[in-house]
Amino acid sequence: MTGQPFHHGNLRAVLLEQAEVMLREGGLDGLSLRELARQAGVSHGAPRSHFVDRQALLDALAERGFARLTEEVRVALRGRAPLRTRFGRVAQAYVGFAIDDAALMELMFAAKTSERPGPARDAAEGLFGVLDEAMGPADADDSAGSRDQFKLMFGATMQGIAALVASRRISRPQGEALVDEATDMLLESRLGARAVSRR
């Protein structure tokens, strides 16, 4: 991306795109504002006009990641389809994202579990809101928090499968097969029966 022309108004977007590339290629440790400026071909102080420090950059990356994953889940839910088909598409989209952007996914959920309120946490809630929509209408009385438990179990299971693929412990086709099996198991479990609407 170095040397690409950009307008002052879209410098923030350019920096975030370059930061994603750096994260994907070198992981979190190699990501600094100074190196980002060098890679983007701007002065070393330019990123600070948009990100007060490295943490602000990481939070912005997490927010962007959640927004993109949420949109991919929304796309997977488009059209009328049986519950199992809908959830299968959501699961494959979720795992595909987590494999292709493993470092970003790790960063996203580190930001989600942070004590700091902010846009990244809000964006994470947006993702889980879309997952909630996929589960259908909620029962009036969910005192045990079954829906929240199901979403956490879903996320943990899919991220676990993605981690196996990303670390090359299993192949991507094996991962996709595991996603299908895990989706069936989750929906057919006692938790799934309580949490997911069959209407």
mmCIF file of C-alpha atoms in Angstrom:
data_model
loop_
_atom_site.group_PDB
_atom_site.id
_atom_site.type_symbol
_atom_site.label_atom_id
_atom_site.label_comp_id
_atom_site.label_asym_id
_atom_site.label_seq_id
_atom_site.Cartn_x
_atom_site.Cartn_y
_atom_site.Cartn_z
ATOM 1 C CA MET A 1 0.000 0.000 0.000
ATOM 2 C CA THR A 2 3.014 2.287 0.398
ATOM 3 C CA GLY A 3 2.875 5.115 -2.119
ATOM 4 C CA GLN A 4 -0.828 4.763 -2.843
ATOM 5 C CA PRO A 5 -2.474 8.160 -3.213
ATOM 6 C CA PHE A 6 -5.131 9.070 -0.719
ATOM 7 C CA HIS A 7 -7.193 12.072 0.193
ATOM 8 C CA HIS A 8 -6.885 13.580 3.641
ATOM 9 C CA GLY A 9 -10.514 12.699 4.347
ATOM 10 C CA ASN A 10 -9.955 8.955 3.963
ATOM 11 C CA LEU A 11 -6.583 8.652 5.718
ATOM 12 C CA ARG A 12 -8.216 6.887 8.658
ATOM 13 C CA ALA A 13 -9.681 4.203 6.375
ATOM 14 C CA VAL A 14 -6.321 3.785 4.602
ATOM 15 C CA LEU A 15 -4.540 3.388 7.935
ATOM 16 C CA LEU A 16 -7.049 0.803 9.164
ATOM 17 C CA GLU A 17 -6.777 -1.199 5.948
ATOM 18 C CA GLN A 18 -2.983 -1.183 6.210
ATOM 19 C CA ALA A 19 -3.155 -2.092 9.900
ATOM 20 C CA GLU A 20 -5.298 -5.123 9.032
ATOM 21 C CA VAL A 21 -2.709 -6.233 6.487
ATOM 22 C CA MET A 22 0.060 -5.842 9.072
ATOM 23 C CA LEU A 23 -1.961 -7.726 11.675
ATOM 24 C CA ARG A 24 -2.630 -10.551 9.237
ATOM 25 C CA GLU A 25 1.005 -10.816 8.160
ATOM 26 C CA GLY A 26 2.903 -10.150 11.372
ATOM 27 C CA GLY A 27 0.493 -10.502 14.252
ATOM 28 C CA LEU A 28 -0.199 -8.078 17.038
ATOM 29 C CA ASP A 29 3.404 -7.638 18.190
ATOM 30 C CA GLY A 30 4.489 -6.050 14.916
ATOM 31 C CA LEU A 31 1.751 -3.430 14.923
ATOM 32 C CA SER A 32 2.857 0.045 15.994
ATOM 33 C CA LEU A 33 1.782 3.523 14.950
ATOM 34 C CA ARG A 34 5.262 4.343 13.670
ATOM 35 C CA GLU A 35 5.492 1.190 11.559
ATOM 36 C CA LEU A 36 1.940 1.727 10.351
ATOM 37 C CA ALA A 37 2.892 5.217 9.149
ATOM 38 C CA ARG A 38 5.919 3.808 7.325
ATOM 39 C CA GLN A 39 3.904 1.046 5.667
ATOM 40 C CA ALA A 40 1.162 3.486 4.636
ATOM 41 C CA GLY A 41 3.694 5.957 3.250
ATOM 42 C CA VAL A 42 2.771 8.882 5.507
ATOM 43 C CA SER A 43 4.648 10.940 8.086
ATOM 44 C CA HIS A 44 5.256 9.166 11.388
ATOM 45 C CA GLY A 45 2.925 11.587 13.188
ATOM 46 C CA ALA A 46 0.021 11.240 10.743
ATOM 47 C CA PRO A 47 -1.688 8.253 12.444
ATOM 48 C CA ARG A 48 -1.943 10.206 15.712
ATOM 49 C CA SER A 49 -4.391 12.589 14.098
ATOM 50 C CA HIS A 50 -6.832 9.637 14.066
ATOM 51 C CA PHE A 51 -5.571 7.342 16.842
ATOM 52 C CA VAL A 52 -4.316 8.938 20.035
ATOM 53 C CA ASP A 53 -2.249 5.848 20.848
ATOM 54 C CA ARG A 54 -1.737 2.210 19.853
ATOM 55 C CA GLN A 55 -4.681 1.070 21.992
ATOM 56 C CA ALA A 56 -7.006 3.435 20.130
ATOM 57 C CA LEU A 57 -5.836 1.850 16.872
ATOM 58 C CA LEU A 58 -6.461 -1.658 18.234
ATOM 59 C CA ASP A 59 -9.931 -0.677 19.439
ATOM 60 C CA ALA A 60 -10.750 0.773 16.008
ATOM 61 C CA LEU A 61 -9.552 -2.433 14.334
ATOM 62 C CA ALA A 62 -11.724 -4.510 16.666
ATOM 63 C CA GLU A 63 -14.754 -2.338 15.953
ATOM 64 C CA ARG A 64 -14.147 -2.656 12.209
ATOM 65 C CA GLY A 65 -13.759 -6.433 12.524
ATOM 66 C CA PHE A 66 -17.020 -6.828 14.437
ATOM 67 C CA ALA A 67 -18.828 -4.659 11.879
ATOM 68 C CA ARG A 68 -17.537 -6.788 9.007
ATOM 69 C CA LEU A 69 -18.320 -10.095 10.716
ATOM 70 C CA THR A 70 -21.806 -8.847 11.606
ATOM 71 C CA GLU A 71 -22.424 -7.992 7.964
ATOM 72 C CA GLU A 72 -21.223 -11.441 6.857
ATOM 73 C CA VAL A 73 -23.616 -13.054 9.337
ATOM 74 C CA ARG A 74 -26.454 -10.829 8.057
ATOM 75 C CA VAL A 75 -25.710 -11.941 4.491
ATOM 76 C CA ALA A 76 -25.746 -15.584 5.612
ATOM 77 C CA LEU A 77 -29.215 -15.047 7.107
ATOM 78 C CA ARG A 78 -30.759 -13.514 3.993
ATOM 79 C CA GLY A 79 -33.691 -15.280 2.409
ATOM 80 C CA ARG A 80 -36.203 -17.699 3.839
ATOM 81 C CA ALA A 81 -34.760 -21.026 4.908
ATOM 82 C CA PRO A 82 -35.287 -23.679 7.590
ATOM 83 C CA LEU A 83 -33.662 -23.070 10.964
ATOM 84 C CA ARG A 84 -30.914 -25.665 10.424
ATOM 85 C CA THR A 85 -29.989 -24.176 7.047
ATOM 86 C CA ARG A 86 -29.850 -20.650 8.471
ATOM 87 C CA PHE A 87 -27.663 -21.664 11.370
ATOM 88 C CA GLY A 88 -25.430 -23.736 9.136
ATOM 89 C CA ARG A 89 -24.789 -20.732 6.898
ATOM 90 C CA VAL A 90 -24.127 -18.497 9.908
ATOM 91 C CA ALA A 91 -21.706 -21.038 11.391
ATOM 92 C CA GLN A 92 -19.741 -21.402 8.147
ATOM 93 C CA ALA A 93 -19.552 -17.603 7.743
ATOM 94 C CA TYR A 94 -18.368 -17.194 11.339
ATOM 95 C CA VAL A 95 -15.703 -19.880 11.057
ATOM 96 C CA GLY A 96 -14.563 -18.678 7.632
ATOM 97 C CA PHE A 97 -13.968 -15.216 9.035
ATOM 98 C CA ALA A 98 -12.171 -16.598 12.107
ATOM 99 C CA ILE A 99 -9.854 -18.687 9.903
ATOM 100 C CA ASP A 100 -9.077 -16.004 7.339
ATOM 101 C CA ASP A 101 -8.555 -13.292 9.970
ATOM 102 C CA ALA A 102 -7.421 -15.269 13.018
ATOM 103 C CA ALA A 103 -5.307 -12.459 14.506
ATOM 104 C CA LEU A 104 -8.105 -9.934 14.000
ATOM 105 C CA MET A 105 -10.634 -12.292 15.614
ATOM 106 C CA GLU A 106 -8.376 -12.706 18.649
ATOM 107 C CA LEU A 107 -8.019 -8.934 18.898
ATOM 108 C CA MET A 108 -11.783 -8.442 18.555
ATOM 109 C CA PHE A 109 -12.632 -10.697 21.468
ATOM 110 C CA ALA A 110 -9.842 -9.285 23.626
ATOM 111 C CA ALA A 111 -11.469 -5.877 23.107
ATOM 112 C CA LYS A 112 -14.928 -7.346 23.780
ATOM 113 C CA THR A 113 -13.879 -8.684 27.169
ATOM 114 C CA SER A 114 -12.067 -5.499 28.146
ATOM 115 C CA GLU A 115 -13.441 -3.479 31.022
ATOM 116 C CA ARG A 116 -13.431 -0.371 28.836
ATOM 117 C CA PRO A 117 -16.786 0.640 27.355
ATOM 118 C CA GLY A 118 -16.680 1.968 23.827
ATOM 119 C CA PRO A 119 -17.402 1.352 20.146
ATOM 120 C CA ALA A 120 -15.695 -2.069 20.060
ATOM 121 C CA ARG A 121 -17.935 -3.415 22.828
ATOM 122 C CA ASP A 122 -20.969 -1.845 21.149
ATOM 123 C CA ALA A 123 -20.018 -3.480 17.838
ATOM 124 C CA ALA A 124 -19.635 -6.845 19.600
ATOM 125 C CA GLU A 125 -23.113 -6.477 21.047
ATOM 126 C CA GLY A 126 -24.350 -5.782 17.523
ATOM 127 C CA LEU A 127 -22.933 -9.120 16.360
ATOM 128 C CA PHE A 128 -24.593 -11.019 19.196
ATOM 129 C CA GLY A 129 -27.821 -9.152 18.463
ATOM 130 C CA VAL A 130 -27.790 -10.542 14.917
ATOM 131 C CA LEU A 131 -27.104 -14.041 16.284
ATOM 132 C CA ASP A 132 -30.090 -13.540 18.559
ATOM 133 C CA GLU A 133 -32.263 -12.729 15.523
ATOM 134 C CA ALA A 134 -31.130 -15.985 13.909
ATOM 135 C CA MET A 135 -32.479 -17.868 16.930
ATOM 136 C CA GLY A 136 -36.022 -16.681 16.285
ATOM 137 C CA PRO A 137 -38.497 -15.134 18.758
ATOM 138 C CA ALA A 138 -37.459 -15.245 22.401
ATOM 139 C CA ASP A 139 -39.666 -16.846 25.037
ATOM 140 C CA ALA A 140 -41.173 -14.366 27.466
ATOM 141 C CA ASP A 141 -39.481 -16.123 30.390
ATOM 142 C CA ASP A 142 -35.815 -16.987 29.866
ATOM 143 C CA SER A 143 -34.814 -16.662 33.501
ATOM 144 C CA ALA A 144 -31.973 -19.150 33.088
ATOM 145 C CA GLY A 145 -30.402 -17.046 30.326
ATOM 146 C CA SER A 146 -30.519 -19.941 27.875
ATOM 147 C CA ARG A 147 -30.221 -17.734 24.806
ATOM 148 C CA ASP A 148 -27.091 -15.999 26.086
ATOM 149 C CA GLN A 149 -25.587 -19.373 27.040
ATOM 150 C CA PHE A 150 -26.374 -20.732 23.590
ATOM 151 C CA LYS A 151 -24.713 -17.770 21.851
ATOM 152 C CA LEU A 152 -21.605 -18.161 24.017
ATOM 153 C CA MET A 153 -21.496 -21.896 23.351
ATOM 154 C CA PHE A 154 -21.962 -21.279 19.636
ATOM 155 C CA GLY A 155 -19.148 -18.706 19.536
ATOM 156 C CA ALA A 156 -16.769 -20.821 21.626
ATOM 157 C CA THR A 157 -17.391 -23.926 19.523
ATOM 158 C CA MET A 158 -16.958 -22.187 16.179
ATOM 159 C CA GLN A 159 -13.852 -20.317 17.288
ATOM 160 C CA GLY A 160 -12.380 -23.559 18.591
ATOM 161 C CA ILE A 161 -12.862 -25.221 15.214
ATOM 162 C CA ALA A 162 -11.415 -22.178 13.462
ATOM 163 C CA ALA A 163 -8.353 -22.276 15.737
ATOM 164 C CA LEU A 164 -7.721 -25.916 14.771
ATOM 165 C CA VAL A 165 -7.819 -24.987 11.086
ATOM 166 C CA ALA A 166 -5.741 -21.806 11.497
ATOM 167 C CA SER A 167 -3.048 -23.766 13.371
ATOM 168 C CA ARG A 168 -3.142 -26.464 10.640
ATOM 169 C CA ARG A 169 -4.097 -29.179 13.093
ATOM 170 C CA ILE A 170 -6.915 -30.046 10.689
ATOM 171 C CA SER A 171 -7.634 -29.102 7.074
ATOM 172 C CA ARG A 172 -10.210 -26.536 6.059
ATOM 173 C CA PRO A 173 -12.565 -29.191 4.594
ATOM 174 C CA GLN A 174 -12.281 -31.129 7.869
ATOM 175 C CA GLY A 175 -13.134 -27.911 9.701
ATOM 176 C CA GLU A 176 -16.188 -27.321 7.531
ATOM 177 C CA ALA A 177 -17.378 -30.866 8.233
ATOM 178 C CA LEU A 178 -16.883 -30.288 11.970
ATOM 179 C CA VAL A 179 -18.900 -27.065 11.730
ATOM 180 C CA ASP A 180 -21.829 -28.994 10.269
ATOM 181 C CA GLU A 181 -21.622 -31.658 12.976
ATOM 182 C CA ALA A 182 -21.276 -29.081 15.742
ATOM 183 C CA THR A 183 -24.236 -27.087 14.441
ATOM 184 C CA ASP A 184 -26.419 -30.187 14.573
ATOM 185 C CA MET A 185 -25.218 -31.035 18.083
ATOM 186 C CA LEU A 186 -25.839 -27.506 19.372
ATOM 187 C CA LEU A 187 -29.328 -27.249 17.913
ATOM 188 C CA GLU A 188 -30.298 -30.718 19.136
ATOM 189 C CA SER A 189 -28.883 -30.250 22.641
ATOM 190 C CA ARG A 190 -31.051 -29.543 25.687
ATOM 191 C CA LEU A 191 -29.667 -26.005 25.679
ATOM 192 C CA GLY A 192 -30.572 -25.611 22.009
ATOM 193 C CA ALA A 193 -34.077 -26.862 22.657
ATOM 194 C CA ARG A 194 -34.547 -24.230 25.390
ATOM 195 C CA ALA A 195 -32.850 -21.364 23.603
ATOM 196 C CA VAL A 196 -33.773 -21.586 19.923
ATOM 197 C CA SER A 197 -37.308 -20.992 18.732
ATOM 198 C CA ARG A 198 -38.787 -23.785 16.592
ATOM 199 C CA ARG A 199 -41.621 -21.551 15.422
#
